[in-house]
């Protein structure tokens, strides 16, 4: 027997949709009342609340409070996704269930499970998804590593299921395929994959006992780089392939993927006695070539790729933001607002998607930079040499996160 709990919410046409807090035992979504004719004045709130079942009387219909109705379904399975609604409208309701609760909605009924796992539903969900920031954070007191996800539109954080612990202590390299909603953690012997659609981790074999300390998603594949060489992972076939070896070893690994290339540099590091080294990997050709001298010597901060271009947030002064000019092999300061260093404290890591730069800092405060093109006239007015500007927004984390520091951050659609 299944139980459906329906509650009416009366909202004005200009009222923002409420954010409902749900634990792992609760599922929230908004569905339309069939008589509302798809306007914003009346909605139904649907939620299977397991914690309430013990307090409800086992009758076919029971009214708990003025705006809640409980309907018990018998053994016979309904073909309708939501009784009383056309399936087309019901599918739209399920498509708008926010991450990470859609995975829980599969357990409501076999009908919902079939609908949500249908390839056409998954394809449609991709068009309605929006980027979430996934941060692997280290707790300074407990030493615990955990993944958390931020929904920038609501400033809400979600705790991911515990990542399977690797059996060895080899370094972890993290990467993501944003459009596929997949997150990867590579430690040499194992490949851990997190799928936003199911909110679950899976474990597969790794490229071998190698120390991969950095990874990036490139054209649907994962390129892992480290002291043991280069390996490329194809998630579709679940196979690793050895790539050409990187000449020499770096003291540190800063990796950015842009335009089908992987840029690897060690950057400047104390006591600044040696000039930094850097290489560029062409995945299609499986070749490494030395990075341009202007790029590697000007790379003095955290790198991030946006729109096929490489940006850098400097680690000195007020953290000026620069973009790399490949034609002239130089870094150009961008226009726009100043990077919010008063809120963003080191260490911080960065990632990019579409026209956004996402930066996570100590305490898990997040700065989101919006990248825009500027005309030649605007360049003259703003006094910048780059043809882009970046404006910043800050999402401050709860005080409970002040002991966390980011190890890696990835952004992907969920």
Short mmCIF file of N, CA and C in Angstrom, two decimals, residues 52-114:
data_model
loop_
_atom_site.label_atom_id
_atom_site.label_comp_id
_atom_site.label_asym_id
_atom_site.label_seq_id
_atom_site.Cartn_x
_atom_site.Cartn_y
_atom_site.Cartn_z
N UNK A 52 5.75 10.34 9.23
CA UNK A 52 4.39 10.61 9.67
C UNK A 52 3.49 9.39 9.62
N UNK A 53 3.93 8.34 8.95
CA UNK A 53 3.05 7.20 8.71
C UNK A 53 2.58 6.55 10.01
N UNK A 54 3.46 6.50 10.99
CA UNK A 54 3.10 5.82 12.22
C UNK A 54 2.01 6.55 12.98
N UNK A 55 1.84 7.87 12.70
CA UNK A 55 0.84 8.65 13.42
C UNK A 55 -0.48 8.77 12.68
N UNK A 56 -0.55 8.19 11.47
CA UNK A 56 -1.77 8.29 10.69
C UNK A 56 -2.65 7.07 10.88
N UNK A 57 -3.94 7.26 10.86
CA UNK A 57 -4.87 6.14 10.96
C UNK A 57 -4.92 5.40 9.64
N UNK A 58 -5.04 4.10 9.67
CA UNK A 58 -5.05 3.29 8.45
C UNK A 58 -6.46 3.24 7.89
N UNK A 59 -6.88 4.29 7.27
CA UNK A 59 -8.18 4.35 6.62
C UNK A 59 -7.96 4.78 5.18
N UNK A 60 -8.99 4.62 4.34
CA UNK A 60 -8.83 4.95 2.94
C UNK A 60 -8.70 6.45 2.73
N UNK A 61 -9.25 7.26 3.63
CA UNK A 61 -9.11 8.71 3.50
C UNK A 61 -9.15 9.31 4.90
N UNK A 62 -8.19 10.16 5.21
CA UNK A 62 -8.10 10.72 6.55
C UNK A 62 -7.59 12.15 6.45
N UNK A 63 -8.30 13.10 7.06
CA UNK A 63 -7.87 14.49 7.06
C UNK A 63 -7.12 14.77 8.35
N UNK A 64 -5.84 15.17 8.22
CA UNK A 64 -4.99 15.40 9.39
C UNK A 64 -5.13 16.82 9.90
N UNK A 65 -5.13 17.80 8.99
CA UNK A 65 -5.22 19.19 9.36
C UNK A 65 -5.83 19.94 8.20
N UNK A 66 -6.22 21.19 8.35
CA UNK A 66 -7.03 21.87 7.34
C UNK A 66 -6.47 21.84 5.92
N UNK A 67 -5.17 21.89 5.75
CA UNK A 67 -4.66 21.97 4.38
C UNK A 67 -3.85 20.75 3.97
N UNK A 68 -4.04 19.62 4.62
CA UNK A 68 -3.32 18.40 4.26
C UNK A 68 -4.34 17.29 4.03
N UNK A 69 -4.18 16.58 2.90
CA UNK A 69 -5.00 15.41 2.63
C UNK A 69 -4.09 14.21 2.44
N UNK A 70 -4.49 13.08 2.98
CA UNK A 70 -3.72 11.85 2.83
C UNK A 70 -4.57 10.85 2.07
N UNK A 71 -4.01 10.32 0.99
CA UNK A 71 -4.73 9.38 0.15
C UNK A 71 -3.94 8.08 0.07
N UNK A 72 -4.58 6.98 0.46
CA UNK A 72 -3.91 5.68 0.43
C UNK A 72 -4.32 4.95 -0.83
N UNK A 73 -3.33 4.49 -1.54
CA UNK A 73 -3.55 3.73 -2.77
C UNK A 73 -3.54 2.25 -2.44
N UNK A 74 -4.42 1.50 -3.07
CA UNK A 74 -4.50 0.07 -2.84
C UNK A 74 -3.39 -0.68 -3.54
N UNK A 75 -3.55 -1.99 -3.64
CA UNK A 75 -2.51 -2.82 -4.22
C UNK A 75 -2.39 -2.59 -5.73
N UNK A 76 -3.48 -2.18 -6.36
CA UNK A 76 -3.46 -2.00 -7.81
C UNK A 76 -2.67 -0.76 -8.17
N UNK A 77 -1.73 -0.88 -9.06
CA UNK A 77 -0.86 0.22 -9.45
C UNK A 77 -1.56 1.13 -10.45
N UNK A 78 -1.50 2.44 -10.21
CA UNK A 78 -2.08 3.39 -11.15
C UNK A 78 -1.15 3.54 -12.35
N UNK A 79 -1.74 3.63 -13.53
CA UNK A 79 -0.94 3.92 -14.70
C UNK A 79 -0.60 5.40 -14.77
N UNK A 80 -1.44 6.25 -14.22
CA UNK A 80 -1.16 7.67 -14.21
C UNK A 80 0.00 7.95 -13.26
N UNK A 81 0.90 8.83 -13.70
CA UNK A 81 2.01 9.22 -12.82
C UNK A 81 1.49 9.91 -11.57
N UNK A 82 0.58 10.85 -11.77
CA UNK A 82 -0.06 11.53 -10.66
C UNK A 82 -1.56 11.50 -10.94
N UNK A 83 -2.34 10.77 -10.14
CA UNK A 83 -3.78 10.66 -10.40
C UNK A 83 -4.45 12.03 -10.52
N UNK A 84 -5.24 12.19 -11.59
CA UNK A 84 -5.94 13.44 -11.80
C UNK A 84 -5.24 14.39 -12.73
N UNK A 85 -3.99 14.07 -13.10
CA UNK A 85 -3.23 14.93 -14.01
C UNK A 85 -2.88 14.18 -15.29
N UNK A 86 -2.90 14.87 -16.42
CA UNK A 86 -2.38 14.23 -17.64
C UNK A 86 -0.91 13.88 -17.45
N UNK A 87 -0.47 12.78 -18.04
CA UNK A 87 0.91 12.35 -17.86
C UNK A 87 1.91 13.39 -18.35
N UNK A 88 1.54 14.16 -19.39
CA UNK A 88 2.46 15.19 -19.88
C UNK A 88 2.72 16.24 -18.81
N UNK A 89 1.66 16.63 -18.09
CA UNK A 89 1.82 17.62 -17.03
C UNK A 89 2.56 16.99 -15.84
N UNK A 90 2.24 15.74 -15.54
CA UNK A 90 2.90 15.05 -14.43
C UNK A 90 4.40 14.92 -14.68
N UNK A 91 4.78 14.65 -15.93
CA UNK A 91 6.20 14.55 -16.25
C UNK A 91 6.90 15.89 -16.04
N UNK A 92 6.22 16.99 -16.38
CA UNK A 92 6.80 18.31 -16.13
C UNK A 92 7.01 18.54 -14.64
N UNK A 93 6.06 18.06 -13.83
CA UNK A 93 6.21 18.19 -12.38
C UNK A 93 7.44 17.43 -11.89
N UNK A 94 7.62 16.20 -12.39
CA UNK A 94 8.76 15.39 -11.96
C UNK A 94 10.07 16.00 -12.46
N UNK A 95 10.04 16.60 -13.65
CA UNK A 95 11.25 17.22 -14.18
C UNK A 95 11.72 18.38 -13.31
N UNK A 96 10.79 19.03 -12.60
CA UNK A 96 11.15 20.18 -11.79
C UNK A 96 11.47 19.82 -10.34
N UNK A 97 11.49 18.53 -10.01
CA UNK A 97 11.95 18.14 -8.67
C UNK A 97 13.43 18.49 -8.58
N UNK A 98 13.85 19.29 -7.60
CA UNK A 98 15.23 19.77 -7.58
C UNK A 98 16.22 18.70 -7.13
N UNK A 99 17.48 18.89 -7.53
CA UNK A 99 18.56 18.06 -7.02
C UNK A 99 18.72 18.36 -5.53
N UNK A 100 18.98 17.34 -4.69
CA UNK A 100 19.23 15.93 -5.01
C UNK A 100 18.03 15.02 -4.76
N UNK A 101 16.82 15.59 -4.71
CA UNK A 101 15.66 14.83 -4.29
C UNK A 101 15.04 13.98 -5.40
N UNK A 102 15.43 14.23 -6.65
CA UNK A 102 14.84 13.45 -7.73
C UNK A 102 15.20 11.97 -7.63
N UNK A 103 16.41 11.70 -7.15
CA UNK A 103 16.81 10.29 -6.98
C UNK A 103 15.91 9.59 -5.98
N UNK A 104 15.48 10.31 -4.93
CA UNK A 104 14.59 9.71 -3.94
C UNK A 104 13.20 9.45 -4.50
N UNK A 105 12.77 10.26 -5.46
CA UNK A 105 11.42 10.10 -5.99
C UNK A 105 11.25 8.80 -6.77
N UNK A 106 12.34 8.17 -7.13
CA UNK A 106 12.23 6.87 -7.82
C UNK A 106 11.61 5.81 -6.94
N UNK A 107 11.73 5.98 -5.61
CA UNK A 107 11.22 4.97 -4.69
C UNK A 107 9.74 5.15 -4.37
N UNK A 108 9.10 6.20 -4.91
CA UNK A 108 7.69 6.43 -4.62
C UNK A 108 6.83 5.32 -5.20
N UNK A 109 7.08 4.95 -6.44
CA UNK A 109 6.32 3.88 -7.08
C UNK A 109 7.10 3.38 -8.28
N UNK A 110 6.72 2.19 -8.75
CA UNK A 110 7.39 1.65 -9.93
C UNK A 110 7.08 2.49 -11.16
N UNK A 111 5.89 3.12 -11.18
CA UNK A 111 5.54 3.99 -12.30
C UNK A 111 6.47 5.18 -12.36
N UNK A 112 6.73 5.81 -11.22
CA UNK A 112 7.66 6.94 -11.18
C UNK A 112 9.07 6.49 -11.53
N UNK A 113 9.46 5.34 -11.05
CA UNK A 113 10.81 4.84 -11.33
C UNK A 113 11.01 4.65 -12.83
N UNK A 114 10.01 4.06 -13.50
CA UNK A 114 10.12 3.84 -14.94
C UNK A 114 10.18 5.17 -15.68
#
